[in-house]
Coordinates of N, CA and C in Angstrom, one line a residue:
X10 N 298.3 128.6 37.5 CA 297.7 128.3 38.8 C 297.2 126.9 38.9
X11 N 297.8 126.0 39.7 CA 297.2 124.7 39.9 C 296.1 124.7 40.4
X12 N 295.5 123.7 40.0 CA 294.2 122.9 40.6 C 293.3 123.2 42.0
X13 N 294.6 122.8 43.0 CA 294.0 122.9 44.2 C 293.9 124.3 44.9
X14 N 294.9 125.4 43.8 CA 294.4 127.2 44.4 C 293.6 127.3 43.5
X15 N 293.2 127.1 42.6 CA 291.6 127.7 41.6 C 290.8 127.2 42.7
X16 N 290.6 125.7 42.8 CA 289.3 125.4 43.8 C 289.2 126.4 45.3
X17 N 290.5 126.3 45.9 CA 290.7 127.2 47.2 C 290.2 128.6 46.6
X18 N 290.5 129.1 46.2 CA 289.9 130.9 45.3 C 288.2 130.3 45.4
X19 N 288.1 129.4 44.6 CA 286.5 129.4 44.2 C 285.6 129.1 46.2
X20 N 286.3 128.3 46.8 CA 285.6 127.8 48.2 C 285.8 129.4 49.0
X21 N 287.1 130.0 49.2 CA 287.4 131.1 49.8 C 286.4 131.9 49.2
X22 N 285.9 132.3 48.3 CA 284.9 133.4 47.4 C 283.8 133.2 48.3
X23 N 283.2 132.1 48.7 CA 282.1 131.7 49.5 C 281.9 131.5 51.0
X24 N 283.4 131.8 51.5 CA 283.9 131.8 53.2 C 283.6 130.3 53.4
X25 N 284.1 129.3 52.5 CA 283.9 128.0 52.7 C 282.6 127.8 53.8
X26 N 281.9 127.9 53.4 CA 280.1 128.1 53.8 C 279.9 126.6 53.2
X27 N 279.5 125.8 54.0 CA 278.8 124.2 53.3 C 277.2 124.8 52.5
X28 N 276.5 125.8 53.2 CA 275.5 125.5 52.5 C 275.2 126.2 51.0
X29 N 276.8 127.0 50.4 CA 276.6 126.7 49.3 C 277.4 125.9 48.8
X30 N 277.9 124.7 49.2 CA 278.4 124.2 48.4 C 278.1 124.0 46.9
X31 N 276.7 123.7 46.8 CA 276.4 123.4 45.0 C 276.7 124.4 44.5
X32 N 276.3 125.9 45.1 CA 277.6 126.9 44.1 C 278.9 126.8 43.8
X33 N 279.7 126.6 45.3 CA 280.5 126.1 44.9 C 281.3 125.2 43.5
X34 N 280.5 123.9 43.9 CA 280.5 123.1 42.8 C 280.3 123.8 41.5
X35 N 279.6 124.0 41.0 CA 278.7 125.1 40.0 C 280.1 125.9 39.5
X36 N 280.6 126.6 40.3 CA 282.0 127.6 39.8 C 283.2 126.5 39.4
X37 N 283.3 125.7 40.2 CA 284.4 124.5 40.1 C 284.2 124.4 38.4
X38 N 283.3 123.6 38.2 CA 282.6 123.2 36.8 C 282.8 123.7 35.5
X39 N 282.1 125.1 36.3 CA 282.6 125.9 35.3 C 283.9 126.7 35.5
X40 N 284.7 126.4 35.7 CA 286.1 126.6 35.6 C 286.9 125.8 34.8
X41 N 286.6 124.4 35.8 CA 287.8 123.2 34.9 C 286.7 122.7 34.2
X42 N 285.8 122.7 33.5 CA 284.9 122.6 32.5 C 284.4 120.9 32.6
X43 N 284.5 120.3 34.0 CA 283.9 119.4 34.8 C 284.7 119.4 36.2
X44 N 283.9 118.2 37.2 CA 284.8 118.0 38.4 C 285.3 117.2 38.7
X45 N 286.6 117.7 38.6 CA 287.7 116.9 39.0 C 287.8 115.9 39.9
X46 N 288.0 114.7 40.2 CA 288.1 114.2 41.6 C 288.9 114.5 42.5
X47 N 289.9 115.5 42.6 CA 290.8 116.2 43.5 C 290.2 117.5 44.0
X48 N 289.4 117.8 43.1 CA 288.7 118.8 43.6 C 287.2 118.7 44.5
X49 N 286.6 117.6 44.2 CA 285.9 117.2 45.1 C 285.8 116.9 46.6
X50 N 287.2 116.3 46.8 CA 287.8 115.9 47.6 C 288.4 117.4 48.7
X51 N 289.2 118.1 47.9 CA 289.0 119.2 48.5 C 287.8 120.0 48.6
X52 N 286.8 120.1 48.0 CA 285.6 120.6 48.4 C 285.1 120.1 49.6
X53 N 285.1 118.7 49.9 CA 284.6 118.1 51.3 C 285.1 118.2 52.5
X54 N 286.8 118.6 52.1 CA 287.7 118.6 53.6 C 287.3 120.1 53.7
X55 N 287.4 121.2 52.6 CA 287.5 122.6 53.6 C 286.1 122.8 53.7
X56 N 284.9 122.3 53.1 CA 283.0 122.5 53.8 C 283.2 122.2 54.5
X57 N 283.9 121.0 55.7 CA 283.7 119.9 56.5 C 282.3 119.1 56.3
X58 N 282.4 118.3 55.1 CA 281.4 117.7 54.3 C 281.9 116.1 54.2
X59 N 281.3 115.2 54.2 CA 282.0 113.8 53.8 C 282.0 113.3 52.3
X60 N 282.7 113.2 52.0 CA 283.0 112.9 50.8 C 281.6 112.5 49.8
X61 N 281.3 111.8 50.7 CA 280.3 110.8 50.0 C 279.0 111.8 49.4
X62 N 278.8 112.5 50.3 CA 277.8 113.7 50.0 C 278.0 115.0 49.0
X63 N 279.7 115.0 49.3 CA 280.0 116.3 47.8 C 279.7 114.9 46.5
X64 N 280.1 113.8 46.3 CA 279.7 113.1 45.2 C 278.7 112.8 44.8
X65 N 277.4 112.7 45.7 CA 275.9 112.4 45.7 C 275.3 113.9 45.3
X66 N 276.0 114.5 45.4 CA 275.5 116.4 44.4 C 276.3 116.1 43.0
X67 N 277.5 115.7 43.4 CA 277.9 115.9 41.6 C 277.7 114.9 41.2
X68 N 276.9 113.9 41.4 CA 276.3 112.5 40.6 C 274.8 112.8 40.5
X69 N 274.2 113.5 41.6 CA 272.5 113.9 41.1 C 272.2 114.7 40.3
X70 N 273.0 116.0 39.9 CA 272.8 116.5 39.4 C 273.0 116.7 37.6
X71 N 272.7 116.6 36.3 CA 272.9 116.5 35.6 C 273.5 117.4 35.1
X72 N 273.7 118.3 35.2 CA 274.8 119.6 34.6 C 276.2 119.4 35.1
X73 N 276.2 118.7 36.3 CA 277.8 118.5 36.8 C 278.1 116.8 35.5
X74 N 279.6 116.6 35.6 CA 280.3 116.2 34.6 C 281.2 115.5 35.7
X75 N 281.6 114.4 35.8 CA 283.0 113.9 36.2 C 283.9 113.5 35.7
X76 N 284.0 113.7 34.2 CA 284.0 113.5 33.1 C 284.4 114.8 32.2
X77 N 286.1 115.1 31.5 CA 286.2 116.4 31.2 C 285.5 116.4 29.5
X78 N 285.2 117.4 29.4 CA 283.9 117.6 28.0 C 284.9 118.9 27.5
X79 N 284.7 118.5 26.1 CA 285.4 119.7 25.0 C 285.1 121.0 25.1
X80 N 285.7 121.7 25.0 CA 286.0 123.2 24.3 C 284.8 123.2 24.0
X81 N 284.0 122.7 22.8 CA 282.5 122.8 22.2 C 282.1 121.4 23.1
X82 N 280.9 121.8 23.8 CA 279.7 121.3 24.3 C 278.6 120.9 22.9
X83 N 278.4 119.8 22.2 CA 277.1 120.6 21.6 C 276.1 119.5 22.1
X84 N 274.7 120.0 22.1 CA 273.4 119.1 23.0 C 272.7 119.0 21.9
X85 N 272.1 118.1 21.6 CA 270.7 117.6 21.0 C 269.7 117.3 21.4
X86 N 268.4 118.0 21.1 CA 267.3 117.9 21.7 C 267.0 116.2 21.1
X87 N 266.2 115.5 21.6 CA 265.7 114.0 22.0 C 264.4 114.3 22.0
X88 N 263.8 115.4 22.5 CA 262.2 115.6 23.6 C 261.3 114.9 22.1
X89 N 260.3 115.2 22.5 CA 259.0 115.0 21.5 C 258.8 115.2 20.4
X90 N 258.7 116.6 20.5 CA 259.1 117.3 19.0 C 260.4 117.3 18.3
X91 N 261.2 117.3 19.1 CA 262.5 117.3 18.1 C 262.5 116.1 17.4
X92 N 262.1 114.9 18.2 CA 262.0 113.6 18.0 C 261.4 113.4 16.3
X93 N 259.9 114.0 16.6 CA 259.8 114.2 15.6 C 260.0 114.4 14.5
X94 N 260.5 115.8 14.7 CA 261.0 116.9 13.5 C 262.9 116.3 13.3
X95 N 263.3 114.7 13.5 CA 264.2 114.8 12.9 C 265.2 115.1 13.8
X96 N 265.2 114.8 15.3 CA 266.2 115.3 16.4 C 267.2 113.9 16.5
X97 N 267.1 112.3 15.5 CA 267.5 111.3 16.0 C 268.7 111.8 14.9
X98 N 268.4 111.9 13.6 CA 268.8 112.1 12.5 C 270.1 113.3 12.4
X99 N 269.5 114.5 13.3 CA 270.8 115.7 13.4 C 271.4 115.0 14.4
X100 N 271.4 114.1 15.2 CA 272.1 113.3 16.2 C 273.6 112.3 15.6
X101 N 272.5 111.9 14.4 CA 273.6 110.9 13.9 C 274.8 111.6 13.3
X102 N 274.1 112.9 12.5 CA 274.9 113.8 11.9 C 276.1 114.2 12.4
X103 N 275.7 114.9 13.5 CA 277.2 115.3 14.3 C 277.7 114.2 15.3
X104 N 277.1 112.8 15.3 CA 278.3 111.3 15.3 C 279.2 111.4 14.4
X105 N 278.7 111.1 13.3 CA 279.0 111.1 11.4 C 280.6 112.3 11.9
X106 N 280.2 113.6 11.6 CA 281.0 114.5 11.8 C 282.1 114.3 12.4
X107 N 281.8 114.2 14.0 CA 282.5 114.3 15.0 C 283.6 113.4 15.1
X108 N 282.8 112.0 14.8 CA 283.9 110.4 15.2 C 283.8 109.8 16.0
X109 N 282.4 110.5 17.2 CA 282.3 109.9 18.2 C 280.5 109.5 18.4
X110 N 280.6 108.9 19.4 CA 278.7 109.3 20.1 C 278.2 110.3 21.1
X111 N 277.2 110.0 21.2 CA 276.4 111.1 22.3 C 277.7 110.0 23.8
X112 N 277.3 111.4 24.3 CA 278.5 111.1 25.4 C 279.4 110.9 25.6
X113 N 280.3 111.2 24.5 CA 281.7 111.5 24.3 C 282.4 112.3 23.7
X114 N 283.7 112.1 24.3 CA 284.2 113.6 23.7 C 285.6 113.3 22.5
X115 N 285.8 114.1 21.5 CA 286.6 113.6 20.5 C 287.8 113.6 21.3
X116 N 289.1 113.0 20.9 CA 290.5 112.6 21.9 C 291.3 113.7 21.9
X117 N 290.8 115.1 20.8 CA 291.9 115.8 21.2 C 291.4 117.4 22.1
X118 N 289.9 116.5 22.6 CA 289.1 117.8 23.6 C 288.4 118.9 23.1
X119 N 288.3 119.0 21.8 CA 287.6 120.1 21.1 C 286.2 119.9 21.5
X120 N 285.9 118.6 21.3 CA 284.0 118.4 21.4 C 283.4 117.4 22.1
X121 N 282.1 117.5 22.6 CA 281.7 116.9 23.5 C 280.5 116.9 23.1
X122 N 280.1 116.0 23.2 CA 278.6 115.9 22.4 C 276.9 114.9 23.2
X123 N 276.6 115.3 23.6 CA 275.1 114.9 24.4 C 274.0 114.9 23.6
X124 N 273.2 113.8 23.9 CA 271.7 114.1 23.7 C 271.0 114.1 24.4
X125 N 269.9 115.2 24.8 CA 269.3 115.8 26.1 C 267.8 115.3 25.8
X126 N 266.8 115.0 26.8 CA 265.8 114.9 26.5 C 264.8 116.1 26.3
X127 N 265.1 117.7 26.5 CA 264.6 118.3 26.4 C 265.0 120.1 26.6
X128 N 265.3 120.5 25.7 CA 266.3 121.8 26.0 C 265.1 123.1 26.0
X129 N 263.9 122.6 25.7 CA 262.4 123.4 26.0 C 262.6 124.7 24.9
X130 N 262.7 124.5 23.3 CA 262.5 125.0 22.5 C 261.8 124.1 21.5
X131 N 260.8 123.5 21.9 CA 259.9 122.8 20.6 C 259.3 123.6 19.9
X132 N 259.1 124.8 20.0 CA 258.5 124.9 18.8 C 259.8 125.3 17.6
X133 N 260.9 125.3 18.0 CA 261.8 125.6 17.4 C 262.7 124.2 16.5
X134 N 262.5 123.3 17.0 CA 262.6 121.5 16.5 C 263.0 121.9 15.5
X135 N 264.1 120.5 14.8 CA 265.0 120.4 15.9 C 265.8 121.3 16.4
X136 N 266.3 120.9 17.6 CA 267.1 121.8 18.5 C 268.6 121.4 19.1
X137 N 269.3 122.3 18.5 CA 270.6 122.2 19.3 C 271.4 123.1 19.7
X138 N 272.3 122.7 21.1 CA 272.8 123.8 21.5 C 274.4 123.6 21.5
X139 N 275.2 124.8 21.2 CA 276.7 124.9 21.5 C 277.3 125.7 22.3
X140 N 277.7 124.7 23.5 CA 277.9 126.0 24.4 C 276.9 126.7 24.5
X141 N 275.6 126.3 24.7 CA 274.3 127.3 24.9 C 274.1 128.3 23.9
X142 N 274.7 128.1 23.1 CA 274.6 128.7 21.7 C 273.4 128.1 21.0
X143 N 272.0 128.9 20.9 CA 271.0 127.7 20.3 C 271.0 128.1 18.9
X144 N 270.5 127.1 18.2 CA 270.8 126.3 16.6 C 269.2 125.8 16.4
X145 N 268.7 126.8 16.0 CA 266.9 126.5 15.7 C 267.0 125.8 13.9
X146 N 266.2 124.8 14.1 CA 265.4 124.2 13.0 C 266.7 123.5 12.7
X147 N 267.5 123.2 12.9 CA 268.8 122.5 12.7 C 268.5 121.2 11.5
X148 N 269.3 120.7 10.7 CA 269.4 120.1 9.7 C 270.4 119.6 9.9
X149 N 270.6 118.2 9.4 CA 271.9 117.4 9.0 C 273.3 118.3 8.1
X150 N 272.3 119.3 7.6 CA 273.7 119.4 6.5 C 274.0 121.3 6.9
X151 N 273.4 121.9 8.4 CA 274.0 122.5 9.0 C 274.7 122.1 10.4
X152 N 274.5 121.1 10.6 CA 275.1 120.2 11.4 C 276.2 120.4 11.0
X153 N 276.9 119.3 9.6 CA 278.0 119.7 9.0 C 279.1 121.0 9.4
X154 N 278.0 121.9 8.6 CA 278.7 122.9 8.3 C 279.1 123.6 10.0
X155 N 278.4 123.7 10.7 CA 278.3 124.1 12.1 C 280.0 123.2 12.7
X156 N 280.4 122.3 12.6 CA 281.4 121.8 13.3 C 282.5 121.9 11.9
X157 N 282.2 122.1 11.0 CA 283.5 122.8 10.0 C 283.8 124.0 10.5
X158 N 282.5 124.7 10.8 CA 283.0 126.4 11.5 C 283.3 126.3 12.3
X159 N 282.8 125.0 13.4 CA 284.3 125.1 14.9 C 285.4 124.7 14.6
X160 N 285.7 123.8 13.6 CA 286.9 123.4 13.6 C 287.7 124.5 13.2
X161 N 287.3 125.3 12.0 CA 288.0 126.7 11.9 C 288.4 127.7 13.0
X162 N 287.3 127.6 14.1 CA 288.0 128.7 14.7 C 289.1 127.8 15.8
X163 N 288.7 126.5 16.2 CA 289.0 126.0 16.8 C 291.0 125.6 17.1
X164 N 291.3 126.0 18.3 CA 293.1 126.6 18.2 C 292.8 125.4 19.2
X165 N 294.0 124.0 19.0 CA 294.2 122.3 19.8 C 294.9 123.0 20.6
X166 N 294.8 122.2 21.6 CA 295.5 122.4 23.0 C 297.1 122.1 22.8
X167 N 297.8 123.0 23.4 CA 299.4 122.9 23.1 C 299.4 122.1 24.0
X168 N 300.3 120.8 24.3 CA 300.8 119.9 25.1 C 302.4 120.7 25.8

């Protein structure tokens, strides 16, 4: 199914209604696992929305992506206590690991990697999440092991 019928299925599901668009969006997202600029674009002609305003939702809001992100999502808490407890340190870890930084994603799309200012599990420091998968008290050297076990399950995208 191309692009522009997944988005049409996702706008049709909502009777192309503008005022949900940010669900809209929201399903888009999570579908092609960011949003596309073709899809945006159709988002604004069938709301009857102007462009400029489907972009000013998927630019304000921080959970939208314009930007396609891996298979594995993983987030690192930043906040106070993680800070603390060692949240710079599991950061550099799965840099180290990965091959990349916070905010990027490895070249063959498996991983994507963020650091969040706060994922609201301090008492659990540090904190990280995969795919919303949470990873309490996290360490450098289950960092490691944690992206050895995705790469195991992990099946590359056939070209």
């Amino acid at each position: 199914m191309s692009l522009e019928d997944r988005v049409n299925e996702i706008i049709d599901r909502y009777g192309a209604d503008r005022t949900v668009s940010l669900a809209v969006l929201q399903d888009i997202q999570r579908e092609c696992n960011y949003l596309p600029r073709e899809a945006l674009e159709l988002v604004a002609e069938r709301l009857g929305m102007p462009p400029g305003e489907v972009y000013r939702m998927a630019t304000f809001y921080r959970t939208f992506t314009l930007r396609p992100k891996g298979k594995y999502c993983i987030r690192v808490c930043l906040g106070t206590a993680c800070h603390v407890h060692g949240g710079p340190r599991i950061l550099e870890a799965f840099e180290r690991e990965l091959g990349i930084k916070a905010g990027e994603s490895t070249p063959d799309g498996m991983f994507s990697l963020e650091a969040t200012s706060c994922l609201g599990a301090c008492a659990q420091a540090p904190f990280a999440t995969v795919n919303e998968e949470p990873h309490a008290k996290i360490t450098a050297a289950r960092a490691a092991e944690l992206v050895a076990e995705l790469c195991g399950q992990a099946t590359p995208e056939v070209a």
